[in-house]
mmCIF file of C-alpha atoms in Angstrom:
data_model
loop_
_atom_site.group_PDB
_atom_site.id
_atom_site.type_symbol
_atom_site.label_atom_id
_atom_site.label_comp_id
_atom_site.label_asym_id
_atom_site.label_seq_id
_atom_site.Cartn_x
_atom_site.Cartn_y
_atom_site.Cartn_z
ATOM 1 C CA MET A 114 -27.085 86.432 -67.663
ATOM 2 C CA ASN A 115 -29.914 86.600 -65.177
ATOM 3 C CA GLN A 116 -30.742 89.674 -63.117
ATOM 4 C CA TYR A 117 -31.368 87.975 -59.773
ATOM 5 C CA SER A 118 -29.415 88.699 -56.609
ATOM 6 C CA MET A 119 -27.054 86.118 -55.215
ATOM 7 C CA ILE A 120 -25.399 86.144 -51.802
ATOM 8 C CA VAL A 121 -22.271 83.996 -51.469
ATOM 9 C CA GLN A 122 -20.959 83.372 -47.949
ATOM 10 C CA TRP A 123 -18.225 81.163 -46.546
ATOM 11 C CA ASN A 124 -19.302 78.522 -44.016
ATOM 12 C CA ASP A 125 -16.534 77.280 -41.699
ATOM 13 C CA GLY A 126 -18.539 74.272 -40.527
ATOM 14 C CA ASP A 127 -19.030 72.840 -44.005
ATOM 15 C CA ARG A 128 -15.875 74.425 -45.485
ATOM 16 C CA LEU A 129 -17.959 75.549 -48.479
ATOM 17 C CA PHE A 130 -19.256 78.731 -50.048
ATOM 18 C CA LEU A 131 -23.050 78.771 -49.589
ATOM 19 C CA VAL A 132 -25.408 80.565 -51.983
ATOM 20 C CA THR A 133 -28.730 82.216 -51.191
ATOM 21 C CA ILE A 134 -31.016 83.999 -53.637
ATOM 22 C CA PRO A 135 -32.980 86.699 -51.794
ATOM 23 C CA GLU A 136 -35.813 86.866 -54.350
ATOM 24 C CA PHE A 137 -36.497 83.136 -53.890
ATOM 25 C CA SER A 138 -36.324 83.100 -50.062
ATOM 26 C CA ASP A 139 -40.078 82.646 -49.560
ATOM 27 C CA ARG A 140 -40.266 79.727 -52.042
ATOM 28 C CA VAL A 141 -36.977 77.813 -51.763
ATOM 29 C CA VAL A 142 -35.049 76.379 -48.820
ATOM 30 C CA MET A 143 -31.938 78.506 -48.278
ATOM 31 C CA PRO A 144 -29.067 78.205 -48.830
ATOM 32 C CA CYS A 145 -30.018 76.762 -52.193
ATOM 33 C CA THR A 146 -26.604 75.571 -53.395
ATOM 34 C CA HIS A 147 -22.885 75.646 -52.598
ATOM 35 C CA GLY A 148 -19.405 75.255 -54.012
ATOM 36 C CA LYS A 149 -15.877 74.413 -52.917
ATOM 37 C CA THR A 150 -14.690 77.680 -54.481
ATOM 38 C CA ARG A 151 -16.437 81.034 -54.821
ATOM 39 C CA GLU A 152 -16.468 80.621 -58.607
ATOM 40 C CA GLU A 153 -18.050 77.166 -58.363
ATOM 41 C CA ALA A 154 -20.686 78.479 -55.937
ATOM 42 C CA ILE A 155 -21.588 81.340 -58.295
ATOM 43 C CA ARG A 156 -21.795 78.985 -61.271
ATOM 44 C CA ASN A 157 -24.017 76.615 -59.264
ATOM 45 C CA GLY A 158 -26.164 79.552 -58.126
ATOM 46 C CA GLU A 159 -26.747 80.652 -61.711
ATOM 47 C CA GLU A 160 -27.743 77.099 -62.659
ATOM 48 C CA VAL A 161 -30.185 76.918 -59.738
ATOM 49 C CA ILE A 162 -31.779 80.236 -60.720
ATOM 50 C CA GLU A 163 -32.320 79.017 -64.287
ATOM 51 C CA MET A 164 -33.644 75.658 -63.049
ATOM 52 C CA TYR A 165 -36.249 77.270 -60.785
ATOM 53 C CA LEU A 166 -37.304 79.829 -63.395
ATOM 54 C CA GLU A 167 -37.827 77.076 -65.980
ATOM 55 C CA ALA A 168 -39.736 74.888 -63.515
ATOM 56 C CA TRP A 169 -42.012 77.704 -62.378
ATOM 57 C CA ALA A 170 -42.716 78.729 -65.983
ATOM 58 C CA THR A 171 -43.510 75.114 -66.946
ATOM 59 C CA GLU A 172 -45.828 74.717 -63.950
ATOM 60 C CA GLY A 173 -47.530 78.049 -64.654
ATOM 61 C CA GLU A 174 -46.473 79.490 -61.311
ATOM 62 C CA SER A 175 -45.703 83.147 -60.766
ATOM 63 C CA ILE A 176 -42.057 84.100 -61.120
ATOM 64 C CA PRO A 177 -40.558 86.502 -58.559
ATOM 65 C CA ALA A 178 -39.279 89.761 -59.993
ATOM 66 C CA PRO A 179 -35.560 90.446 -59.676
ATOM 67 C CA ASN A 180 -34.539 93.055 -57.111
ATOM 68 C CA THR A 181 -33.014 96.130 -58.705
ATOM 69 C CA LEU A 182 -30.670 98.704 -57.280
ATOM 70 C CA GLN A 183 -31.984 102.220 -57.714
ATOM 71 C CA ILE A 184 -29.186 104.740 -58.119
ATOM 72 C CA ALA A 185 -30.235 108.336 -57.640
#
């Protein structure tokens, strides 16, 4: 499982759940994927994260660090 953030939001216009990945927002057009159900959107989001990480590693590009929640 990856450690990247994923925001899943319903879109009435498209009648789909749209996925954005905050750590990729400066490199990838957002939203980056979607799904007819929340589960499908999450699954697609995880696939997109892996796809971009593999592509950036292959191309020798820097990979954004995952955001982490700091609990005091």
